[in-house]
XYZ file of C-alpha atoms in Angstrom:
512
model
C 13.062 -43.179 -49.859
C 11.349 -45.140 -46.958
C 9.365 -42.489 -46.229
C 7.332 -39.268 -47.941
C 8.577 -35.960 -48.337
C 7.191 -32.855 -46.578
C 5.195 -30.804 -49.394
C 5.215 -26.897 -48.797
C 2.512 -25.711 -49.232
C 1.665 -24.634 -52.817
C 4.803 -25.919 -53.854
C 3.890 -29.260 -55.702
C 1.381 -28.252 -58.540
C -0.235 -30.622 -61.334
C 3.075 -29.979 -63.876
C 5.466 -30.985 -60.981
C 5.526 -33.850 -58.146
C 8.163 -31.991 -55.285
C 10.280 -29.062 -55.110
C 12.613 -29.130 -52.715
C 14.820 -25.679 -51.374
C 17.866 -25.102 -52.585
C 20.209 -22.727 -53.717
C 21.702 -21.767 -56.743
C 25.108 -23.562 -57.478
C 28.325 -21.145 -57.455
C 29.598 -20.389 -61.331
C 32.830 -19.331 -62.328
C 32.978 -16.310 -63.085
C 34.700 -14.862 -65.830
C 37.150 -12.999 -67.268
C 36.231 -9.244 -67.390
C 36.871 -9.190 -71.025
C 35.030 -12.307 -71.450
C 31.867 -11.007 -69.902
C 29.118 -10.182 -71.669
C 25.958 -8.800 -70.966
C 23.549 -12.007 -70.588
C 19.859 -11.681 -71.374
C 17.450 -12.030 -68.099
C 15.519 -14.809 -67.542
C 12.042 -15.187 -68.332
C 10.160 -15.328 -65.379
C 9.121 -19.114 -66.116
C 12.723 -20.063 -66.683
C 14.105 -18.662 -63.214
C 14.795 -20.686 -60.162
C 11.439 -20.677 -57.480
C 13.166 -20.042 -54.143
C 10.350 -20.088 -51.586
C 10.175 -17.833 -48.501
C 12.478 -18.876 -45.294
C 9.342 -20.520 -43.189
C 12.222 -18.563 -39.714
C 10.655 -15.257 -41.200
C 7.118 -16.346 -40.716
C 8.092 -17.587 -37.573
C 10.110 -14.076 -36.230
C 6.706 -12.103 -37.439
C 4.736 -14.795 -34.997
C 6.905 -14.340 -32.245
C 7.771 -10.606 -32.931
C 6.614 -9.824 -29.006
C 8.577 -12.315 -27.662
C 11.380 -11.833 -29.325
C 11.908 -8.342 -29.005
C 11.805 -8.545 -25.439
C 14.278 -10.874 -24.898
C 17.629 -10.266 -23.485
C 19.582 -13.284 -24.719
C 18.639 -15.615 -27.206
C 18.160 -18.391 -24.420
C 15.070 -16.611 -23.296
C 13.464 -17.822 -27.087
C 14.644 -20.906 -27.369
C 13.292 -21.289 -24.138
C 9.815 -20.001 -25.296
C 10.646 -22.387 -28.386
C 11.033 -25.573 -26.171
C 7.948 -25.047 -23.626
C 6.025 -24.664 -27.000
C 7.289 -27.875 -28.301
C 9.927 -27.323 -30.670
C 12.274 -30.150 -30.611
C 15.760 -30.454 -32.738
C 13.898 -32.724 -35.457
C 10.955 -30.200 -35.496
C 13.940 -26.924 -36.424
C 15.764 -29.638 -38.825
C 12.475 -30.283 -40.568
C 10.939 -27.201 -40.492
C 13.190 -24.620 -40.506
C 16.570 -26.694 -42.161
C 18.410 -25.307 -38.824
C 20.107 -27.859 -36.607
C 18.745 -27.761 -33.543
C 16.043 -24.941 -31.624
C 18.901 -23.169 -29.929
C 20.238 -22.108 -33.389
C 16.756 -21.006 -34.685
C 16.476 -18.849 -31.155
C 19.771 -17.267 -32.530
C 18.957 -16.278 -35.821
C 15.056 -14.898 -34.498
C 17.661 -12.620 -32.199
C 19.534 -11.533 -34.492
C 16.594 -11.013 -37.309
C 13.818 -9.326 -34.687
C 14.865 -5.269 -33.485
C 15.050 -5.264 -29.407
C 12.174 -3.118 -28.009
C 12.364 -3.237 -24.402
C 9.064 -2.671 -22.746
C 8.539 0.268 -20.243
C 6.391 0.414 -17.144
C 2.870 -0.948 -18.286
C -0.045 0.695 -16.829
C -1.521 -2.472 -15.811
C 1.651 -4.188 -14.344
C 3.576 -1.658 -13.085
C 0.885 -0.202 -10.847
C -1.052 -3.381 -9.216
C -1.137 -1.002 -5.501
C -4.233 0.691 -7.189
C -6.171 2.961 -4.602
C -9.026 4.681 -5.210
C -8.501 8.952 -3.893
C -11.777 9.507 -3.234
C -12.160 6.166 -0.697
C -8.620 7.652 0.795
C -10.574 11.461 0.985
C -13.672 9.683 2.777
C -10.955 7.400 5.173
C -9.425 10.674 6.337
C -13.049 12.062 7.186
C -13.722 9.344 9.289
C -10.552 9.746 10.569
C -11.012 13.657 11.689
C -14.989 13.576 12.552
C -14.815 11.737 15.757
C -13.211 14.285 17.363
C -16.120 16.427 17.149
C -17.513 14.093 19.910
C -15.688 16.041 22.075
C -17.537 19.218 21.359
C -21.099 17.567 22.338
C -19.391 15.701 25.338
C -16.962 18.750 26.718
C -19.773 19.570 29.562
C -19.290 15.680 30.942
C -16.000 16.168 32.359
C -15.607 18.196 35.887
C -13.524 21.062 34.782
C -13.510 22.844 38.312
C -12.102 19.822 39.863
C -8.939 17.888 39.032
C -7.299 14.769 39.016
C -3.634 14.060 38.949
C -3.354 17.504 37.432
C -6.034 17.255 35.274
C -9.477 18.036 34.601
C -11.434 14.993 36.392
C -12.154 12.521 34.023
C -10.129 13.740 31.124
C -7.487 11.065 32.459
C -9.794 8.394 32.541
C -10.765 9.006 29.305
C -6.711 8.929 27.920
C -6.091 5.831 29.236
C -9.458 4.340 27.627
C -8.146 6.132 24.420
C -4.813 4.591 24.706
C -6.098 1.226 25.404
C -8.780 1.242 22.042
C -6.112 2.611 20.175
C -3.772 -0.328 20.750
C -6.032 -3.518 21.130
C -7.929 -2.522 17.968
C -4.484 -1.642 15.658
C -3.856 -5.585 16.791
C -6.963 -6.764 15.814
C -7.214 -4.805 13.056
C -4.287 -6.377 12.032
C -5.075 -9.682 12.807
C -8.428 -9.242 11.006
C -6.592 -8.223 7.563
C -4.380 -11.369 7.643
C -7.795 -13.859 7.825
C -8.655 -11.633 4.685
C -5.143 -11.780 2.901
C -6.122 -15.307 2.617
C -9.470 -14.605 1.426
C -11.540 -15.934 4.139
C -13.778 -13.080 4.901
C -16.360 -15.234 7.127
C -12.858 -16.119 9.604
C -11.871 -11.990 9.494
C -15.518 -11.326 10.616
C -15.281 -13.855 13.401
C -12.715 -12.229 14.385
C -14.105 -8.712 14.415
C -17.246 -10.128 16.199
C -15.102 -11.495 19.222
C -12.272 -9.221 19.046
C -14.267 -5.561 19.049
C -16.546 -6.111 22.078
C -13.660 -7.218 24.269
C -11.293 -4.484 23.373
C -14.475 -1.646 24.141
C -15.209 -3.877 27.580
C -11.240 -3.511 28.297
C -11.006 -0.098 27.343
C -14.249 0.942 29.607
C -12.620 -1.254 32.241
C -9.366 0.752 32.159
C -11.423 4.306 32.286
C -13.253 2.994 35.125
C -10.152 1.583 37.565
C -8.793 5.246 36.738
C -12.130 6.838 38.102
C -13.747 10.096 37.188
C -17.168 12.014 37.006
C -20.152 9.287 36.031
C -20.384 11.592 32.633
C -16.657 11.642 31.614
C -16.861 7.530 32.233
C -19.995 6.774 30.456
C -18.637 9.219 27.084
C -15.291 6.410 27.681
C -17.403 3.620 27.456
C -19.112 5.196 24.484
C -15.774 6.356 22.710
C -14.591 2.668 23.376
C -17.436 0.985 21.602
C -17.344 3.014 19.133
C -13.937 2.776 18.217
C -14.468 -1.339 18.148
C -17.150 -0.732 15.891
C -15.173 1.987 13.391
C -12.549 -0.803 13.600
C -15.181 -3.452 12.073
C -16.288 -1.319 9.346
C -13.079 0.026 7.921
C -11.671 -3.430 8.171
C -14.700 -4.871 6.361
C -13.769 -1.849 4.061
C -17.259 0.029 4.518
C -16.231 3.843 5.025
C -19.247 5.372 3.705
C -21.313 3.165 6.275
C -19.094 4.845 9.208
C -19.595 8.233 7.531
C -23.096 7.476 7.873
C -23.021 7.361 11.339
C -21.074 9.996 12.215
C -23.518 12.788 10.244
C -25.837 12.886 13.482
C -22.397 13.848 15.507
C -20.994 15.949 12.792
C -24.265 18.215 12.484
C -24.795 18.520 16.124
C -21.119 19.820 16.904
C -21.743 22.604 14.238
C -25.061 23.345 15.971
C -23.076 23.889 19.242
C -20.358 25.905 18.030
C -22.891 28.435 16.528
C -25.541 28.145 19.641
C -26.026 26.973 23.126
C -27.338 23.333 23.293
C -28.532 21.959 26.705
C -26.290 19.227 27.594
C -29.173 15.998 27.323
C -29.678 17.329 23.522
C -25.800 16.806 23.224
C -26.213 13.407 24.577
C -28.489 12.095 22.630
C -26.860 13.177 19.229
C -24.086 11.136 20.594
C -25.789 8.380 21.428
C -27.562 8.182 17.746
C -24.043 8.186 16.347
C -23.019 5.504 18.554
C -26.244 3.161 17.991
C -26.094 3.672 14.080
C -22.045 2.892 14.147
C -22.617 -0.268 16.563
C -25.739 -1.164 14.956
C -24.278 -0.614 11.350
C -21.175 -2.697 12.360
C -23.225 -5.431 13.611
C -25.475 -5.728 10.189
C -22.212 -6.123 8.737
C -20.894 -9.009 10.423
C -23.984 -10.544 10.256
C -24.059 -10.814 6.512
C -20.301 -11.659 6.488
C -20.742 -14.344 8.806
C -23.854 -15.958 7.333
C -23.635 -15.577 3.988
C -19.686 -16.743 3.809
C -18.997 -20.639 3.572
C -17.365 -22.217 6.422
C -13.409 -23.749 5.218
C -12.896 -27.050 5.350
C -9.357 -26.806 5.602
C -8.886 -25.504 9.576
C -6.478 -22.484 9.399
C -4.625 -21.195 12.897
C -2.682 -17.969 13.131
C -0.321 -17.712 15.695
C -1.374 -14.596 18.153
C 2.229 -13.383 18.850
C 2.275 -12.081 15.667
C 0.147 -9.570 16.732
C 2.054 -8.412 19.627
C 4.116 -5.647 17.850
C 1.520 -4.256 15.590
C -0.203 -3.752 19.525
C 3.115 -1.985 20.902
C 2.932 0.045 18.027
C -0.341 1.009 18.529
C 0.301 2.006 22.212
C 3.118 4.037 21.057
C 1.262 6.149 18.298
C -1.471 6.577 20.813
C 1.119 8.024 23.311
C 2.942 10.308 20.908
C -0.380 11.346 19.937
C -1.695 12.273 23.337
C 1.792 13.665 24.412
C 1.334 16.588 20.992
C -2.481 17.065 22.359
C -2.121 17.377 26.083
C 1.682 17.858 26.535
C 1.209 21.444 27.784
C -1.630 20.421 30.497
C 0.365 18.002 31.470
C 3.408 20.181 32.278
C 1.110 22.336 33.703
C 0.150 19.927 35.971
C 3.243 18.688 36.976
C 4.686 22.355 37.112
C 1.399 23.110 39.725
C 2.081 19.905 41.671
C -0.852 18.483 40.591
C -3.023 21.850 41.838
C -4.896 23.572 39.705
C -2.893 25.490 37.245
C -3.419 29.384 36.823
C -4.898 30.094 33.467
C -2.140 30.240 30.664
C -2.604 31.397 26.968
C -4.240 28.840 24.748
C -1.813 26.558 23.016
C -2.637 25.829 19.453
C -3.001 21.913 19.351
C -6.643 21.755 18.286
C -5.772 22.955 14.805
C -2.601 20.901 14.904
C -4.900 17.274 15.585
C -7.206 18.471 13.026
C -4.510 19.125 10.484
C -3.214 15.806 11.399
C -6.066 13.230 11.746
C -7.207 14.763 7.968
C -3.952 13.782 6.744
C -4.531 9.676 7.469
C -6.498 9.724 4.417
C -3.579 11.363 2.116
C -0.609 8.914 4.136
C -3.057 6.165 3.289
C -2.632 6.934 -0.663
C 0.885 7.693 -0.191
C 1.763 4.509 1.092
C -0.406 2.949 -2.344
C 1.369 5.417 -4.651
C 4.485 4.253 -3.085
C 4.788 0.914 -3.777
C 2.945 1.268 -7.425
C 5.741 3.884 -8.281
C 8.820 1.421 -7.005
C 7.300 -1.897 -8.567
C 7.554 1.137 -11.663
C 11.401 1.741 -11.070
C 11.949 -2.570 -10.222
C 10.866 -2.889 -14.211
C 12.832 -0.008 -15.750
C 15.844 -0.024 -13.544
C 18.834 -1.874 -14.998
C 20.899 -2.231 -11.985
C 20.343 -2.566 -8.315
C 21.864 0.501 -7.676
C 19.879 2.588 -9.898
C 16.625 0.529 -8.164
C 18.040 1.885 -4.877
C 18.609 5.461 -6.016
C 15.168 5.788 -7.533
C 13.271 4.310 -4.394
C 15.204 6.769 -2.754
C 14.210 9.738 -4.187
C 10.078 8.149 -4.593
C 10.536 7.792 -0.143
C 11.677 11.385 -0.251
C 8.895 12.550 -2.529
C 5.871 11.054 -1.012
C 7.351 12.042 2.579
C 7.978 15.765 1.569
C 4.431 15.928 -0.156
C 2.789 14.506 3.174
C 4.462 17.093 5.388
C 3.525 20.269 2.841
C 0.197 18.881 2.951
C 0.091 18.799 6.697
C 1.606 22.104 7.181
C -1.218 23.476 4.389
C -4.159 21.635 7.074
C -2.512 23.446 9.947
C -2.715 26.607 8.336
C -6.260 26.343 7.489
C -7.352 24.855 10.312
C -5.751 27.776 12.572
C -7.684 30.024 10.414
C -10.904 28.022 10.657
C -10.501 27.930 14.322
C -11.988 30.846 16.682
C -9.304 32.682 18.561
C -6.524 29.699 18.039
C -2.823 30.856 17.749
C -0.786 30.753 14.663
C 1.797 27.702 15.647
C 5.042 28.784 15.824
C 8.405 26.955 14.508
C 9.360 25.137 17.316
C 5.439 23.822 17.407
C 5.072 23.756 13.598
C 8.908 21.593 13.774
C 6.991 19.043 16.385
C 4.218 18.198 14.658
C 5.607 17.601 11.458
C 8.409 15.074 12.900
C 5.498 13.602 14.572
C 3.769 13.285 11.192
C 6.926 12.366 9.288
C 7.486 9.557 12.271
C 3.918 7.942 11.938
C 4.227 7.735 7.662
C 7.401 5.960 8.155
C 6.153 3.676 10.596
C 3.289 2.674 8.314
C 5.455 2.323 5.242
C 7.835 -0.334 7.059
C 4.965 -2.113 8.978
C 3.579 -2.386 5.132
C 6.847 -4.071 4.246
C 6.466 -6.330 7.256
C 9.299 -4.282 9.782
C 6.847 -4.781 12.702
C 8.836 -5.196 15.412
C 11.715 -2.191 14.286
C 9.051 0.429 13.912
C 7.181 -0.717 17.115
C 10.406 -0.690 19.547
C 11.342 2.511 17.749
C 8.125 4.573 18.205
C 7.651 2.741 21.542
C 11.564 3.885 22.634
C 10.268 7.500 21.255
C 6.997 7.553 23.232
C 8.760 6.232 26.999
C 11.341 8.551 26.690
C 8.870 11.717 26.156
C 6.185 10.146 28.668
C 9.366 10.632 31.371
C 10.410 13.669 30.312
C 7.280 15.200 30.068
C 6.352 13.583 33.862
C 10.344 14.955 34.631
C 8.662 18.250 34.076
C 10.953 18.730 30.866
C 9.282 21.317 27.744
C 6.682 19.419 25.840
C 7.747 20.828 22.607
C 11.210 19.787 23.441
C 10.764 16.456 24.432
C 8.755 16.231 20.844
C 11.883 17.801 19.157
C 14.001 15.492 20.305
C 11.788 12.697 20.449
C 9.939 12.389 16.658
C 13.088 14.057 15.650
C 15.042 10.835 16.632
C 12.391 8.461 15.821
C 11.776 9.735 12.635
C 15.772 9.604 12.057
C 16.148 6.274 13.154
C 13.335 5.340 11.088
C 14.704 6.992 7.570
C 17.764 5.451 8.229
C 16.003 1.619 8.079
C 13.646 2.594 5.523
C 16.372 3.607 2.694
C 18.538 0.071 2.824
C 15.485 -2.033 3.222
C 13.158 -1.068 0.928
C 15.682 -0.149 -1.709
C 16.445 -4.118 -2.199
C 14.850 -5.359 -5.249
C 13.651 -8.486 -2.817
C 10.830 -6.351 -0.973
C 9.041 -5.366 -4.072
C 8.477 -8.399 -5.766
């Protein structure tokens, strides 16, 4: 031969030069009365068949094989790790690589995997940073405690207390400017440039509080009610910095001088410049707090040297949206003044019972922390059912029920808030159906909306919850019921918005 032979290993000793495999040739075999019972072999005399080298091989690739559907998928594997027809002919005496990925099919026991813990659940969230987003959430609104003496309450505007309009429209203005640059602010991140997301935040949050203030001001009020706007605005640009820059515990930080003060006042009389000031200290550590943080963001990150421009109209629905959750919101909260008021004619309204929103807000403003780990435990549990669904049906079905689940345990946990917020609450009414019915479509409508602006539905859930929030806004100014116009408004929205949310998300597409 031109060439050597391939020697396996241990297979050419000092009595012998090469062994090569073969089998043992057929014999005829006899007659049964010709058999006879032959001796056995001595152990040096008998035929040395070594081991098939394809059983080494299916123990190496055990993993791999198992897992595989169709024996293409190994001799796929085979060929990326270099395995060439000569290689199997040489190796393994088998013709070519697509035969050996037969026979390792056929030799290795299928063992599908199931949903790994690592893969199957890459939306990790951490509860506790959810529990402390949801407090930050829910304190602010104990400003109102320590600012209640700044608005007029003996003189009214459009209906309302003086200055408690001013301050709505300021509300509605932050709320919608900073959802926008909040968004805005995450995509810079998404492509991990933190220094261009701070940027951002530093331009961005002082414009939307100057706009906001601006608003408050061309609607006019008491000096008091406008200067706690102005506050409420900047502070809301500079909550938006810090929980985009993902620093919750800062923001609780500065709301502890607020938070302390408005327990002070609900168990004692506090003159009305001690109130100030406590609100004020929150406000400087927030700002100041926010600041620090952009500072170090800014300075310490490295400037790209690829430029990078996002287009701005992308941000134009998440700021519709934001108008519209603000106006639902403020509808729930101030619905019944506001029918009051236009009942009255815009006179001061006689003295009705108390209705019980305050509890209601509470309940609701908690539960942002809870719809922000639903939305996490959402998507971990359908990337779960994308690996151990077998058809796209079955997918469908089990996203399905996971949307129902995570919406049902959002509502309980609302209603549950309610209820112990009414009880925490001196003198506030139990809510009844109808108002118990409102608030939780309301609830249900926002979680939805969140869950398809996470999938990227933008513009659907922003001209749905925008449709939702006109239509109440002129019923509620037609002098309609407030709890009505919510019944029929979150009821529809948050119909409209099941209805997309089952057929979208239940294609395999937006999970991957």
């Amino acid at each position: 031969m031109s060439g050597p032979l391939r020697l396996i290993p241990g297979e050419a000793g000092p009595d012998q030069t090469v062994q090569l495999r073969a089998l043992p040739l057929k014999r005829r075999r006899p007659a049964p009365s010709e058999q006879e019972p032959e001796p056995e072999p001595e152990p040096e005399d008998s035929l040395y068949l070594p081991a098939d080298p394809l059983d080494e091989l299916a123990e190496r690739l055990r993993d791999v094989c198992a897992d595989a559907v169709h024996p293409y998928e190994i001799a796929a594997f085979l060929e990326s790790d270099g395995l060439s027809d000569e290689q199997a002919a040489l190796l393994y005496g088998r013709p070519d690589a697509f035969t050996v990925a037969e026979e390792l099919f056929e030799k290795v026991e299928r063992r599908y995997p199931g949903p790994s813990s690592e893969f199957a659940n890459p939306w990790r969230a951490d509860p506790w940073r959810c529990v402390v987003r949801g407090l930050v959430f829910a304190l602010p609104g104990l400003g109102y405690l320590l600012g209640a003496n700044l608005f007029a309450t003996t003189r009214m505007r459009f209906g309302l207390p003086s200055g408690m309009l001013a301050l709505s429209v300021a509300t509605l203005v932050s709320w919608g400017f900073n959802q926008a640059l909040a968004h805005r602010s995450y995509r810079w991140l998404g492509r991990l440039r933190r220094r261009e997301a701070a940027v951002c935040l530093a331009i961005g949050a002082p414009v939307g509080a100057l706009v906001a203030a601006a608003a408050a001001y061309v609607v006019g009020g008491p000096l008091g009610a406008l200067c706690f706007a102005a506050g409420q605005s900047c502070y809301l640009g500079a909550a938006t910095v810090l929980l985009v820059l993902g620093r919750e515990k800062f923001l609780l930080l500065a709301l502890a001088p607020a938070s302390v003060g408005a327990g002070v006042v609900l168990a004692a009389d506090v003159p009305q410049p001690v109130r100030t000031v406590v609100l004020l200290v929150s406000l400087v550590l927030a700002v100041g707090l926010a600041v620090r943080e952009l500072l170090v963001c800014i300075r310490g990150g490295e400037r790209e040297s690829v430029e990078l421009r996002l287009p701005v109209r992308q941000e134009v629905p998440h700021l519709l949206f934001g108008l519209a959750c603000g106006a639902l919101t403020l509808i729930a909260g101030l619905g019944g003044t506001i029918h009051q008021a236009v009942q009255s004619g815009g006179l001061p309204a006689q003295a009705t019972s108390t209705t019980p929103t305050g509890p209601a807000m509470i309940a609701l403003t908690l539960s942002l922390g809870l719809a922000e780990w639903l939305l996490f435990r959402y998507r971990a549990m359908a990337v779960a059912a994308l690996r151990t669904s077998h058809t796209s049906g079955q997918f469908t079905r089990r996203t399905g029920g996971i949307l129902l689940g995570c919406l049902f345990i959002y509502l309980t946990t609302v209603a549950a808030l309610d209820a112990a917020a009414t009880v925490l609450w001196p003198g506030a009414p139990a809510l009844g159906v109808p108002q118990l019915g409102a608030m939780l479509l309301l609830g249900g409508s926002l979680w939805l909306a969140l869950l398809l602006n996470a999938f990227g539905f933008s513009w659907s859930t922003a001209l749905v919850c925008l449709a939702a929030a006109v239509a109440e806004s002129a019923g509620l100014l037609a002098g309609a019921d407030p709890i009505v116009l919510q019944l029929i408004g979150c009821g529809t929205a948050a119909f409209v918005l099941t209805a997309l949310a089952g057929p979208a998300l239940g294609r395999t597409t937006q999970h991957r």
